[in-house]
């Protein structure tokens, strides 16, 4: 299975996860994640042919409800913890998304 | 006063022997005295607690109903939302987060009259087994200051052990209620998945997370679960299974109950003192009338790798929400940065090392080319583990194991080697993967330079917390481990 994890793998995963790691973190995580994955690889030796996956233990529970309006957070509450909000406009403000 | 159980405190207030305000003051004084050394609390809400206690006293004086936890101080793990009370999950990324709503578990406790004294320290986003992954510093074990209290609900367990509150809430994704309860010599119950609403719990791994009580007796755990349990429209995974009378299960009669012991699994790598305490606990229950039966859990040795694959995958998804836009920390490193840079820098500045490690691992096992080999495979082995337990519960009513293979380890002992830290969870992760209820009760001490608590773990059938509580309560009637306190 998976060849040893490389620094380039760590950089690729960090980009997917939106984590800007320091050079030291990249080196450290390359070693630690390789150790953990080597350990986790033992599951690949188990014969699971025909075994369904368990994503959730109560997957068959009925969860539908009547589609009725109910109270939710006020605009002020929803914006109250934002690092940069425009309460009057009801908006979260973020930096440039295109060309940045 | 601060030594009593939640029940005793409630009864004392209800009978007028003591006021809720007097109780509250006594516990706040206790917190003030011991917390500087323990670091069990991220926040102490003294004024709010005294106001709530005053309200309980006023209602009692007016003859109004006050609830089964009226005036009982409780500590809340800092990954559970309390409206208006800073809630951080012990993470820098939520350093200034003030929840606009209550977790359902918190709302139910307060509706039952409980008085919240503060928010307890924990591993960041409940990721850890030692409480050393907190942005606010580690919690110290009340029994031995150089040892960890366990994790991730280390602050809650330490607070109860040090009698800063008779009752606390924790959350348990892979053992985070039971292992710290074991390390601190108190009782910790992880209910069946779905038994308690997760609404308002800051999500770590949504198919595994469950909220539960930490207390000094099985009876208090039963009392708290009675308040916490039941369906909630705000959590689609909360169960509509009927909630039994948990207190009624505490009969002391365990005659004929079958305790399954997975001998092969609990023999390897277990500390000698832990093994001895475990065997003596089983012998006590056998003499009380329970029957010991050998069971086999052939896939249990794989539970730890399966857990770390499933939990980190779910965590990588859940923690994507911390992006510096709607709440929490936002990087100010560069005023001209674009949106993607802001995300990445915010998350780098806001998350600690273990959280980053788990997000990275989870992202990896979900990524193209590795999904089938790691994540899907882990979910299939999760099914095999469920089948192991189904077979075990044909022969036994509960499964017994030590809660932890070792007594509390030293601060710093495992921080450089995350894999070694993960292996400490070997006996607790299965219950989460299968959704089963499990409890840890004090069952002895390992004698080192200090006395270090050891816990017995009992795992039950889905929604059968009653049998766990019955056995634990019966065990407490025959032993005095749960009455011993750190000095």
Coordinates of C-alpha atoms in Angstrom, one line a residue:
Chain A
X1 CA 0.0 0.0 0.0
X2 CA 1.0 3.6 0.5
X3 CA 4.6 4.4 0.1
X4 CA 6.2 6.4 2.9
X5 CA 4.8 9.8 3.3
X6 CA 6.9 12.5 1.8
X7 CA 7.3 16.2 2.5
X8 CA 5.5 16.9 -0.8
X9 CA 2.6 14.8 0.4
X10 CA 2.4 16.8 3.5
X11 CA 2.4 20.1 1.5
X12 CA -0.3 18.8 -0.7
X13 CA -2.5 17.7 2.2
X14 CA -1.9 21.0 4.0
X15 CA -3.1 22.9 0.9
X16 CA -6.2 20.7 0.7
X17 CA -6.9 21.4 4.4
X18 CA -6.2 25.1 4.2
X19 CA -3.4 25.0 6.7
X20 CA -0.3 27.1 6.2
X21 CA 2.3 25.1 8.0
X22 CA 5.7 26.3 9.0
X23 CA 8.8 24.5 7.7
X24 CA 9.3 22.9 11.1
X25 CA 5.7 21.7 11.2
X26 CA 6.1 20.1 7.8
X27 CA 9.1 18.1 8.8
X28 CA 7.6 17.1 12.1
X29 CA 4.2 16.1 10.5
X30 CA 6.0 14.1 7.7
X31 CA 7.6 11.9 10.3
X32 CA 4.6 11.7 12.7
X33 CA 1.9 11.1 10.1
X34 CA 4.1 8.4 8.5
X35 CA 4.4 6.6 11.8
X36 CA 0.6 6.8 12.4
X37 CA -0.2 5.6 8.9
X38 CA 2.3 2.8 9.1
X39 CA 0.5 1.7 12.3
X40 CA -3.0 2.2 10.8
X41 CA -2.0 0.1 7.8
X42 CA -2.6 -3.0 9.9
X43 CA -6.3 -2.7 9.0
X44 CA -5.5 -3.5 5.4
X45 CA -4.6 -7.1 6.3
X46 CA -8.2 -7.8 7.4
X47 CA -10.4 -9.6 4.9
X48 CA -13.4 -7.4 4.5
X49 CA -14.8 -8.7 1.2
X50 CA -18.5 -8.4 1.3
X51 CA -18.5 -6.5 4.6
X52 CA -20.7 -3.3 4.4
X53 CA -19.2 -0.1 5.8
X54 CA -20.5 1.4 9.0
X55 CA -20.6 5.2 8.7
X56 CA -23.1 5.6 11.5
X57 CA -24.5 3.3 14.1
X58 CA -28.1 4.5 13.9
X59 CA -28.1 5.1 10.1
X60 CA -31.7 3.8 9.7
X61 CA -33.3 6.1 12.2
X62 CA -36.2 8.1 10.9
X63 CA -35.2 11.7 11.1
X64 CA -37.8 13.6 9.0
X65 CA -40.0 16.1 10.6
X66 CA -42.8 18.4 9.6
X67 CA -41.6 21.3 7.5
X68 CA -42.8 24.0 9.7
X69 CA -41.2 27.4 10.3
X70 CA -39.6 27.9 13.7
X71 CA -37.4 30.5 15.5
X72 CA -33.7 30.7 14.6
X73 CA -30.8 33.0 15.5
X74 CA -31.4 36.7 15.1
X75 CA -29.2 38.5 12.6
X76 CA -27.5 40.3 15.5
X77 CA -26.7 36.9 17.2
X78 CA -25.5 35.3 14.0
X79 CA -23.1 38.2 13.3
X80 CA -22.2 38.7 17.0
X81 CA -19.0 36.6 16.9
X82 CA -17.8 37.5 13.5
X83 CA -14.2 39.0 13.4
X84 CA -15.4 41.5 10.7
X85 CA -19.1 42.0 10.3
X86 CA -21.3 44.8 8.8
X87 CA -24.3 44.6 11.1
X88 CA -26.3 47.2 9.3
X89 CA -26.0 45.3 6.0
X90 CA -26.2 41.9 7.7
X91 CA -23.0 40.8 6.1
X92 CA -19.7 39.1 7.0
X93 CA -16.8 41.0 5.4
X94 CA -13.9 39.1 4.0
X95 CA -10.9 40.0 2.0
X96 CA -10.6 39.8 -1.8
X97 CA -11.5 36.4 -3.2
X98 CA -10.6 36.8 -6.8
X99 CA -7.1 37.6 -8.0
X100 CA -5.7 37.5 -4.5
Chain B
X1 CA -20.4 20.4 52.4
X2 CA -18.2 20.2 49.3
X3 CA -17.7 16.4 49.8
X4 CA -21.3 15.4 49.3
X5 CA -22.9 13.7 46.3
X6 CA -25.2 15.7 44.0
X7 CA -28.1 13.8 45.5
X8 CA -27.1 14.7 49.0
X9 CA -26.7 18.3 48.1
X10 CA -30.1 18.4 46.4
X11 CA -31.7 16.7 49.3
X12 CA -30.1 19.1 51.8
X13 CA -31.4 22.1 49.9
X14 CA -34.8 20.6 49.3
X15 CA -35.1 19.9 53.1
X16 CA -34.0 23.5 53.9
X17 CA -30.9 22.3 55.8
X18 CA -28.7 24.5 53.6
X19 CA -29.4 27.1 51.0
X20 CA -28.4 26.9 47.3
X21 CA -26.4 30.1 47.8
X22 CA -24.5 28.6 50.7
X23 CA -23.7 25.5 48.7
X24 CA -22.7 27.6 45.7
X25 CA -20.4 29.8 47.9
X26 CA -18.7 26.7 49.4
X27 CA -17.9 25.3 46.0
X28 CA -16.7 28.6 44.6
X29 CA -14.4 28.9 47.6
X30 CA -13.2 25.4 47.0
X31 CA -12.5 26.3 43.3
X32 CA -10.7 29.4 44.3
X33 CA -8.5 27.4 46.7
X34 CA -7.5 24.5 44.5
X35 CA -7.9 25.7 40.9
X36 CA -4.7 27.7 40.7
X37 CA -2.7 24.5 41.2
X38 CA -5.0 22.3 39.1
X39 CA -5.9 24.6 36.1
X40 CA -9.2 22.6 35.8
X41 CA -11.3 25.6 34.8
X42 CA -11.0 27.9 31.8
X43 CA -13.6 30.1 33.3
X44 CA -15.4 30.4 36.7
X45 CA -18.8 32.1 36.5
X46 CA -19.1 33.1 40.1
X47 CA -21.6 36.0 39.8
X48 CA -23.9 34.1 37.4
X49 CA -23.8 31.0 39.6
X50 CA -24.6 32.9 42.8
X51 CA -27.5 34.7 41.0
X52 CA -28.9 31.3 39.8
X53 CA -28.5 29.8 43.2
X54 CA -30.4 32.8 44.7
X55 CA -33.1 32.2 42.2
X56 CA -33.4 28.5 43.3
X57 CA -33.6 29.6 46.9
X58 CA -36.3 32.2 46.0
X59 CA -38.3 29.6 44.2
X60 CA -38.0 27.1 47.0
X61 CA -39.2 29.7 49.5
X62 CA -42.1 30.5 47.3
X63 CA -43.1 26.9 47.1
X64 CA -42.4 26.6 43.4
X65 CA -41.1 23.3 41.9
X66 CA -37.3 23.4 41.6
X67 CA -36.2 20.3 39.8
X68 CA -34.1 17.1 40.5
X69 CA -30.8 19.0 40.5
X70 CA -32.0 22.2 42.2
X71 CA -29.0 24.0 43.6
X72 CA -26.5 21.3 42.6
X73 CA -23.3 23.0 41.3
X74 CA -22.1 21.6 37.9
X75 CA -19.0 22.2 35.8
X76 CA -19.3 22.2 32.0
X77 CA -16.6 21.1 29.6
X78 CA -15.5 24.0 27.6
X79 CA -16.6 22.5 24.3
X80 CA -20.3 22.8 25.3
X81 CA -22.1 26.0 24.5
X82 CA -23.5 28.1 27.3
X83 CA -25.3 31.1 26.1
X84 CA -23.4 34.3 26.9
X85 CA -20.5 32.4 28.5
X86 CA -17.2 32.2 26.7
X87 CA -16.8 28.8 25.2
X88 CA -13.4 28.0 23.7
X89 CA -12.9 24.2 23.3
X90 CA -9.5 25.2 24.8
X91 CA -8.5 26.5 21.4
X92 CA -7.0 29.8 20.4
X93 CA -9.2 29.9 17.4
X94 CA -12.3 30.3 19.7
X95 CA -10.5 32.4 22.3
X96 CA -13.3 35.0 22.3
X97 CA -16.3 33.0 21.2
X98 CA -19.5 33.8 23.1
X99 CA -22.2 31.3 22.2
X100 CA -25.6 32.8 21.2
X101 CA -27.4 29.7 22.4
X102 CA -27.3 26.9 25.0
X103 CA -26.3 23.3 24.2
X104 CA -29.4 21.1 24.8
X105 CA -27.6 19.2 27.6
X106 CA -26.8 22.5 29.3
X107 CA -30.3 23.8 28.9
X108 CA -31.7 20.5 30.4
X109 CA -29.3 20.7 33.4
X110 CA -30.3 24.3 34.1
X111 CA -34.0 23.5 33.7
X112 CA -33.5 20.8 36.3
X113 CA -32.1 23.5 38.7
X114 CA -28.4 22.8 38.3
X115 CA -26.1 25.8 38.9
X116 CA -23.2 26.2 36.4
X117 CA -20.0 27.2 38.3
X118 CA -17.8 27.3 35.3
X119 CA -16.3 25.9 32.1
X120 CA -13.6 23.2 32.4
X121 CA -10.3 22.9 30.6
X122 CA -10.0 20.1 28.0
X123 CA -7.8 19.0 25.2
X124 CA -8.3 21.4 22.2
X125 CA -11.5 20.4 20.5
X126 CA -11.5 17.3 22.7
X127 CA -8.6 15.8 20.8
X128 CA -6.2 14.2 23.3
X129 CA -5.8 11.7 26.1
X130 CA -3.9 13.8 28.6
X131 CA -5.4 17.4 28.6
X132 CA -1.9 18.6 27.4
X133 CA -3.3 19.8 24.1
X134 CA -5.1 22.8 25.7
X135 CA -4.3 26.3 24.6
X136 CA -4.7 27.2 28.2
X137 CA -2.1 24.8 29.7
X138 CA -2.5 21.3 31.0
X139 CA -4.7 20.3 33.9
X140 CA -2.9 18.5 36.8
X141 CA -4.1 15.3 38.3
X142 CA -5.5 16.0 41.8
X143 CA -3.9 12.8 43.0
X144 CA -0.4 13.5 41.7
X145 CA 0.5 17.0 40.4
X146 CA 3.2 15.6 38.0
X147 CA 0.6 13.3 36.3
X148 CA -2.0 14.0 33.7
X149 CA -5.7 13.9 34.7
X150 CA -6.4 12.1 31.4
X151 CA -8.3 13.6 28.5
X152 CA -9.9 15.0 26.8
X153 CA -12.4 15.9 29.6
X154 CA -9.5 16.3 32.1
X155 CA -10.7 19.5 33.6
X156 CA -14.2 18.0 34.3
X157 CA -12.8 14.9 35.9
X158 CA -10.2 16.8 38.0
X159 CA -12.8 19.3 39.1
X160 CA -15.1 16.5 40.4
X161 CA -12.2 14.6 42.0
X162 CA -11.0 17.8 43.8
X163 CA -14.6 18.4 44.8
X164 CA -14.9 21.7 42.9
X165 CA -18.3 20.4 41.8
X166 CA -20.2 17.2 42.6
X167 CA -21.0 16.8 38.9
X168 CA -19.6 17.8 35.6
X169 CA -20.4 17.3 31.9
X170 CA -17.8 15.8 29.6
X171 CA -17.9 14.6 26.0
X172 CA -16.5 11.3 24.9
X173 CA -15.4 10.6 21.3
X174 CA -12.9 7.8 22.0
X175 CA -12.8 7.6 25.8
X176 CA -12.7 11.3 26.8
X177 CA -15.2 10.9 29.7
X178 CA -14.1 7.4 30.9
X179 CA -10.3 7.7 30.8
X180 CA -10.1 10.9 32.7
X181 CA -12.7 9.6 35.2
X182 CA -10.4 6.5 35.6
X183 CA -7.3 8.7 36.0
X184 CA -9.0 10.9 38.6
X185 CA -10.7 8.3 40.6
X186 CA -14.3 9.3 39.8
X187 CA -17.3 7.9 37.8
X188 CA -17.7 8.7 34.1
X189 CA -20.5 7.6 31.9
X190 CA -20.6 7.7 28.1
X191 CA -24.2 7.1 27.2
X192 CA -25.3 5.2 24.1
X193 CA -24.8 7.2 20.9
X194 CA -27.9 9.2 20.4
X195 CA -29.1 9.0 24.1
X196 CA -28.1 12.6 24.8
X197 CA -28.5 15.4 22.2
X198 CA -25.3 16.7 20.8
X199 CA -26.8 20.1 19.9
X200 CA -24.4 22.8 21.1
X201 CA -21.4 20.4 21.5
X202 CA -18.6 21.7 19.3
X203 CA -18.3 18.8 16.9
X204 CA -15.2 16.7 16.7
X205 CA -16.3 13.4 15.1
X206 CA -20.0 13.4 14.7
X207 CA -20.6 9.7 14.4
X208 CA -18.7 9.1 17.7
X209 CA -19.2 12.1 19.9
X210 CA -21.5 11.7 22.9
X211 CA -22.1 13.9 26.0
X212 CA -22.2 12.4 29.5
X213 CA -21.8 13.0 33.2
X214 CA -18.8 12.7 35.5
X215 CA -19.6 12.4 39.2
X216 CA -18.5 10.7 42.4
X217 CA -21.1 7.9 42.4
X218 CA -23.0 5.8 39.9
X219 CA -26.2 7.1 41.5
X220 CA -25.2 10.7 40.6
X221 CA -24.4 9.5 37.1
X222 CA -27.9 8.0 36.9
X223 CA -29.5 11.1 38.2
X224 CA -27.7 13.3 35.7
X225 CA -28.5 10.9 32.8
X226 CA -32.2 11.0 33.7
X227 CA -32.1 14.8 33.2
X228 CA -29.9 14.7 30.0
X229 CA -31.5 11.8 28.1
X230 CA -34.1 12.0 25.5
X231 CA -34.8 13.1 21.9
X232 CA -34.2 16.6 20.7
X233 CA -35.6 18.1 17.5
X234 CA -32.3 20.1 17.2
X235 CA -30.2 16.9 16.8
X236 CA -31.4 14.5 14.2
X237 CA -29.2 11.8 15.6
X238 CA -30.7 12.0 19.1
X239 CA -32.7 8.9 19.7
X240 CA -36.4 8.4 20.3
X241 CA -35.8 5.2 22.3
X242 CA -37.8 5.4 25.5
X243 CA -35.8 6.7 28.5
X244 CA -36.2 4.3 31.4
X245 CA -36.0 5.3 35.1
X246 CA -32.3 5.0 35.6
X247 CA -32.6 5.5 39.4
X248 CA -34.9 2.5 39.6
X249 CA -32.1 0.2 38.3
X250 CA -30.0 0.8 41.4
X251 CA -31.3 -2.1 43.3
X252 CA -28.0 -3.6 44.4
X253 CA -29.1 -6.9 43.0
X254 CA -26.7 -8.2 40.3
X255 CA -27.6 -11.9 40.8
X256 CA -27.3 -13.8 37.5
X257 CA -26.0 -10.9 35.5
X258 CA -23.3 -12.1 33.1
X259 CA -20.1 -10.2 32.8
X260 CA -18.1 -11.0 29.7
X261 CA -14.4 -10.7 30.0
X262 CA -12.3 -10.6 26.8
X263 CA -9.3 -12.2 28.4
X264 CA -7.0 -12.3 25.4
X265 CA -7.6 -8.6 24.7
X266 CA -7.2 -7.3 28.3
X267 CA -4.0 -9.3 29.1
X268 CA -1.5 -7.8 26.7
X269 CA 0.3 -4.6 27.6
X270 CA -1.7 -4.0 30.8
X271 CA 0.1 -2.6 33.8
X272 CA 0.4 -5.2 36.6
X273 CA -1.4 -3.0 39.2
X274 CA -4.2 -2.3 36.8
X275 CA -4.6 -6.0 36.0
X276 CA -4.7 -6.8 39.7
X277 CA -7.3 -4.2 40.5
X278 CA -9.4 -5.3 37.5
X279 CA -9.3 -9.0 38.5
X280 CA -10.2 -8.1 42.1
X281 CA -13.1 -6.0 40.9
X282 CA -14.4 -8.9 38.8
X283 CA -14.0 -11.2 41.8
X284 CA -16.1 -8.7 43.9
X285 CA -18.9 -8.7 41.4
X286 CA -18.8 -12.5 41.1
X287 CA -19.1 -12.9 44.8
X288 CA -22.1 -10.5 44.7
X289 CA -23.8 -12.9 42.4
X290 CA -22.8 -12.0 38.9
X291 CA -21.4 -14.6 36.6
X292 CA -18.1 -14.2 34.7
X293 CA -18.0 -15.6 31.2
X294 CA -15.2 -15.6 28.7
X295 CA -15.8 -13.8 25.5
X296 CA -13.8 -13.0 22.4
X297 CA -13.6 -9.7 20.6
X298 CA -11.4 -10.8 17.7
X299 CA -11.3 -7.3 16.0
X300 CA -10.9 -5.3 19.2
X301 CA -7.1 -5.0 18.6
X302 CA -7.9 -3.1 15.4
X303 CA -10.2 -0.6 17.1
X304 CA -7.5 1.9 17.8
X305 CA -6.3 2.3 14.2
X306 CA -9.9 2.2 13.0
X307 CA -10.8 4.9 15.5
X308 CA -8.0 7.2 14.4
X309 CA -8.9 6.8 10.8
X310 CA -12.6 7.4 11.2
X311 CA -12.3 10.1 13.9
X312 CA -9.7 12.2 12.1
X313 CA -11.7 11.9 8.8
X314 CA -14.8 13.3 10.5
X315 CA -12.7 15.9 12.3
X316 CA -11.1 17.2 9.1
X317 CA -14.6 17.9 7.8
X318 CA -16.1 19.3 11.0
X319 CA -13.2 21.7 11.6
X320 CA -13.4 23.1 8.1
X321 CA -15.9 25.6 9.5
X322 CA -13.1 27.4 11.4
X323 CA -12.1 29.8 8.6
X324 CA -12.0 33.2 10.3
X325 CA -15.3 34.4 8.7
X326 CA -18.3 33.8 10.9
X327 CA -16.7 33.4 14.3
X328 CA -13.4 32.9 16.0
X329 CA -9.9 34.1 15.3
X330 CA -9.0 35.7 12.0
X331 CA -5.4 36.2 11.0
X332 CA -4.3 39.9 10.7
X333 CA -0.9 38.9 9.4
X334 CA -1.2 40.8 6.2
X335 CA -3.8 43.4 5.4
X336 CA -3.6 42.7 1.6
X337 CA -3.9 38.9 1.7
X338 CA -6.5 37.2 -0.4
X339 CA -9.3 35.0 1.0
X340 CA -7.4 31.7 0.7
X341 CA -4.3 33.0 2.4
X342 CA -6.6 34.4 5.2
X343 CA -8.1 30.9 5.7
X344 CA -4.7 29.2 5.8
X345 CA -3.1 31.7 8.1
X346 CA -6.1 31.9 10.4
X347 CA -6.1 28.1 10.8
X348 CA -2.3 27.9 11.3
X349 CA -2.5 30.6 14.0
X350 CA -5.6 29.3 15.6
X351 CA -5.1 25.6 15.8
X352 CA -2.6 23.7 18.0
X353 CA -0.3 21.0 16.9
X354 CA -2.6 18.0 17.7
X355 CA -5.6 19.5 15.9
X356 CA -3.5 20.2 12.9
X357 CA -2.1 16.7 12.9
X358 CA -5.6 15.2 13.0
X359 CA -6.9 17.5 10.3
X360 CA -4.0 16.5 8.2
X361 CA -4.4 12.8 8.8
X362 CA -8.2 13.0 8.2
X363 CA -7.7 15.0 5.0
X364 CA -5.2 12.4 3.8
X365 CA -7.3 9.3 4.4
X366 CA -10.3 11.0 2.6
X367 CA -8.2 12.1 -0.3
X368 CA -8.3 10.5 -3.8
X369 CA -6.2 7.3 -3.9
X370 CA -6.3 6.7 -0.1
X371 CA -10.0 6.7 0.6
X372 CA -10.6 3.0 -0.1
X373 CA -7.5 1.8 1.5
X374 CA -7.9 3.7 4.7
X375 CA -11.3 5.3 5.3
X376 CA -13.6 2.8 3.7
X377 CA -11.5 -0.1 5.1
X378 CA -11.8 1.4 8.6
X379 CA -15.6 1.6 8.2
X380 CA -15.7 -2.0 7.1
X381 CA -13.7 -3.1 10.1
X382 CA -16.0 -1.0 12.2
X383 CA -18.8 -3.3 11.0
X384 CA -16.8 -6.4 12.0
X385 CA -16.3 -4.9 15.5
X386 CA -20.0 -4.3 15.8
X387 CA -20.5 -8.0 14.9
X388 CA -18.0 -9.0 17.6
X389 CA -20.0 -7.1 20.2
X390 CA -23.3 -8.6 18.9
X391 CA -21.8 -12.0 19.4
X392 CA -20.5 -11.1 22.9
X393 CA -23.9 -9.8 24.0
X394 CA -25.4 -13.2 23.1
X395 CA -23.3 -14.7 26.0
X396 CA -22.9 -11.7 28.3
X397 CA -25.0 -8.7 29.6
X398 CA -22.0 -6.4 29.9
X399 CA -18.3 -6.5 28.8
X400 CA -15.7 -5.7 31.4
X401 CA -12.2 -4.2 30.7
X402 CA -9.8 -1.9 32.5
X403 CA -10.6 1.7 31.4
X404 CA -7.0 2.4 30.7
X405 CA -4.1 -0.1 30.3
X406 CA -2.0 2.1 32.7
X407 CA -2.5 4.4 35.7
X408 CA -2.2 8.1 35.0
X409 CA 1.0 8.8 33.2
X410 CA 3.4 11.8 33.7
X411 CA 2.9 15.2 32.2
X412 CA 5.1 15.3 29.1
X413 CA 5.6 11.5 29.0
X414 CA 3.9 11.0 25.7
X415 CA 3.7 14.5 24.1
X416 CA 6.6 13.9 21.7
X417 CA 5.1 10.7 20.3
X418 CA 1.4 11.1 19.2
X419 CA 1.1 7.4 18.3
X420 CA 2.0 6.3 21.9
X421 CA -0.6 8.7 23.1
X422 CA -3.2 7.1 20.8
X423 CA -2.4 3.6 22.1
X424 CA -3.5 4.7 25.5
X425 CA -7.1 4.6 24.2
X426 CA -7.0 0.9 23.4
X427 CA -9.9 -0.1 25.7
X428 CA -12.2 2.9 25.3
X429 CA -12.5 3.5 21.5
X430 CA -14.6 0.4 20.7
X431 CA -17.6 1.7 22.6
X432 CA -17.7 4.8 20.4
X433 CA -17.2 2.9 17.2
X434 CA -20.1 0.6 18.0
X435 CA -22.2 3.3 19.7
X436 CA -22.4 1.4 23.0
X437 CA -22.8 2.9 26.5
X438 CA -19.9 2.5 28.8
X439 CA -19.0 3.5 32.3
X440 CA -15.8 3.8 34.3
X441 CA -15.9 3.4 38.1
X442 CA -13.0 3.6 40.6
X443 CA -11.7 0.1 41.4
X444 CA -8.4 0.6 43.2
X445 CA -5.1 2.3 43.2
X446 CA -1.7 1.7 41.7
X447 CA 0.9 2.3 44.4
X448 CA 3.7 4.4 43.0
X449 CA 5.3 7.3 44.8
X450 CA 1.7 8.5 45.0
X451 CA -1.5 6.6 45.0
X452 CA -2.8 6.6 41.4
X453 CA -6.5 5.7 40.7
X454 CA -7.5 2.8 38.5
X455 CA -10.9 2.4 36.8
X456 CA -13.1 -0.5 35.8
X457 CA -14.9 -0.1 32.5
X458 CA -18.2 -1.8 31.8
X459 CA -19.7 -1.7 28.3
X460 CA -23.4 -2.5 27.7
X461 CA -25.9 -3.2 25.0
X462 CA -27.2 -0.3 23.0
X463 CA -29.5 1.9 25.3
X464 CA -28.8 -0.4 28.3
X465 CA -27.2 2.2 30.5
X466 CA -29.4 0.8 33.3
X467 CA -27.4 -2.5 33.6
X468 CA -24.1 -0.5 33.7
X469 CA -25.5 1.7 36.4
X470 CA -26.9 -1.2 38.4
X471 CA -23.6 -3.1 38.4
X472 CA -21.6 0.1 39.2
X473 CA -23.9 1.0 42.1
X474 CA -23.8 -2.5 43.4
X475 CA -20.0 -2.5 43.2
X476 CA -19.9 0.8 45.1
X477 CA -22.0 -0.8 47.9
X478 CA -19.3 -3.4 48.3
X479 CA -16.2 -1.2 48.0
X480 CA -15.0 2.2 49.2
X481 CA -12.7 3.2 46.3
X482 CA -15.2 5.9 45.1
X483 CA -15.3 7.5 48.6
X484 CA -11.5 8.1 48.6
X485 CA -10.3 11.6 47.9
X486 CA -7.1 13.2 46.9
X487 CA -5.3 15.1 49.7

